[in-house]
Amino acid sequence: LGSGTPKMSRRAVLRDLRRLLLARDQLKVPLIIGSCGTSGVDSGVDWMREMTLEIAREEGLSFKLGRIYSEQKPESMALAFQSGNIEALPGAPEIDEQLIQNCSHIVAMMGHEPIVNL
């Protein structure tokens, strides 16, 4: 997850995403895709957007598309750690400021609220 690299190939994601978008259109229901590219990084959100728009053009689909970015800067997270706002989960290994600073990607967890407010 931390590498920001998609778990599946572009081809596999396009195949599955096309099926989902066509089913969404046929059933007239919303489609919510979380943890874009399986890692949730901002570039994964953009990657999924590009493929979604590509499929929409090819299939003549029209829909509202929202994006929610949740990647956090290590520097901001280190400051939050220093002020006591971040701590390891029970049973998880200890964390320190250096560990946070060394992260290449930090993705925040979120509930349903950002999606509901789109």
PDB file of N, CA and C in Angstrom, residues 20-21 23-33 63-64:
ATOM      1  N   LEU A  20     -18.740  -2.259 -14.180  1.00  0.00           N
ATOM      2  CA  LEU A  20     -19.417  -1.516 -13.115  1.00  0.00           C
ATOM      3  C   LEU A  20     -20.142  -0.287 -13.655  1.00  0.00           C
ATOM      4  N   LEU A  21     -19.477   0.461 -14.520  1.00  0.00           N
ATOM      5  CA  LEU A  21     -20.089   1.678 -15.063  1.00  0.00           C
ATOM      6  C   LEU A  21     -21.304   1.363 -15.936  1.00  0.00           C
ATOM      7  N   ALA A  23     -23.227  -1.326 -15.652  1.00  0.00           N
ATOM      8  CA  ALA A  23     -24.284  -1.796 -14.744  1.00  0.00           C
ATOM      9  C   ALA A  23     -24.911  -0.615 -14.011  1.00  0.00           C
ATOM     10  N   ARG A  24     -24.086   0.328 -13.582  1.00  0.00           N
ATOM     11  CA  ARG A  24     -24.582   1.525 -12.898  1.00  0.00           C
ATOM     12  C   ARG A  24     -25.538   2.283 -13.804  1.00  0.00           C
ATOM     13  N   ASP A  25     -25.164   2.406 -15.064  1.00  0.00           N
ATOM     14  CA  ASP A  25     -26.002   3.126 -16.019  1.00  0.00           C
ATOM     15  C   ASP A  25     -27.322   2.386 -16.260  1.00  0.00           C
ATOM     16  N   GLN A  26     -27.259   1.092 -16.410  1.00  0.00           N
ATOM     17  CA  GLN A  26     -28.465   0.298 -16.665  1.00  0.00           C
ATOM     18  C   GLN A  26     -29.412   0.333 -15.467  1.00  0.00           C
ATOM     19  N   LEU A  27     -28.867   0.246 -14.267  1.00  0.00           N
ATOM     20  CA  LEU A  27     -29.698   0.201 -13.058  1.00  0.00           C
ATOM     21  C   LEU A  27     -30.046   1.586 -12.517  1.00  0.00           C
ATOM     22  N   LYS A  28     -29.399   2.621 -13.063  1.00  0.00           N
ATOM     23  CA  LYS A  28     -29.639   4.005 -12.613  1.00  0.00           C
ATOM     24  C   LYS A  28     -29.369   4.163 -11.115  1.00  0.00           C
ATOM     25  N   VAL A  29     -28.223   3.635 -10.685  1.00  0.00           N
ATOM     26  CA  VAL A  29     -27.824   3.732  -9.278  1.00  0.00           C
ATOM     27  C   VAL A  29     -26.451   4.401  -9.192  1.00  0.00           C
ATOM     28  N   PRO A  30     -26.113   4.957  -8.033  1.00  0.00           N
ATOM     29  CA  PRO A  30     -24.782   5.540  -7.871  1.00  0.00           C
ATOM     30  C   PRO A  30     -23.712   4.453  -7.816  1.00  0.00           C
ATOM     31  N   LEU A  31     -22.505   4.830  -8.130  1.00  0.00           N
ATOM     32  CA  LEU A  31     -21.351   3.942  -8.008  1.00  0.00           C
ATOM     33  C   LEU A  31     -20.285   4.690  -7.226  1.00  0.00           C
ATOM     34  N   ILE A  32     -19.848   4.102  -6.143  1.00  0.00           N
ATOM     35  CA  ILE A  32     -18.800   4.700  -5.316  1.00  0.00           C
ATOM     36  C   ILE A  32     -17.600   3.773  -5.357  1.00  0.00           C
ATOM     37  N   ILE A  33     -16.449   4.317  -5.702  1.00  0.00           N
ATOM     38  CA  ILE A  33     -15.213   3.543  -5.762  1.00  0.00           C
ATOM     39  C   ILE A  33     -14.278   4.104  -4.704  1.00  0.00           C
ATOM     40  N   PHE A  63     -22.491  11.054 -16.268  1.00  0.00           N
ATOM     41  CA  PHE A  63     -22.741  10.947 -14.838  1.00  0.00           C
ATOM     42  C   PHE A  63     -21.938  12.005 -14.098  1.00  0.00           C
ATOM     43  N   LYS A  64     -22.295  12.220 -12.850  1.00  0.00           N
ATOM     44  CA  LYS A  64     -21.554  13.124 -11.975  1.00  0.00           C
ATOM     45  C   LYS A  64     -20.350  12.356 -11.438  1.00  0.00           C
TER      46      LYS A  64
END
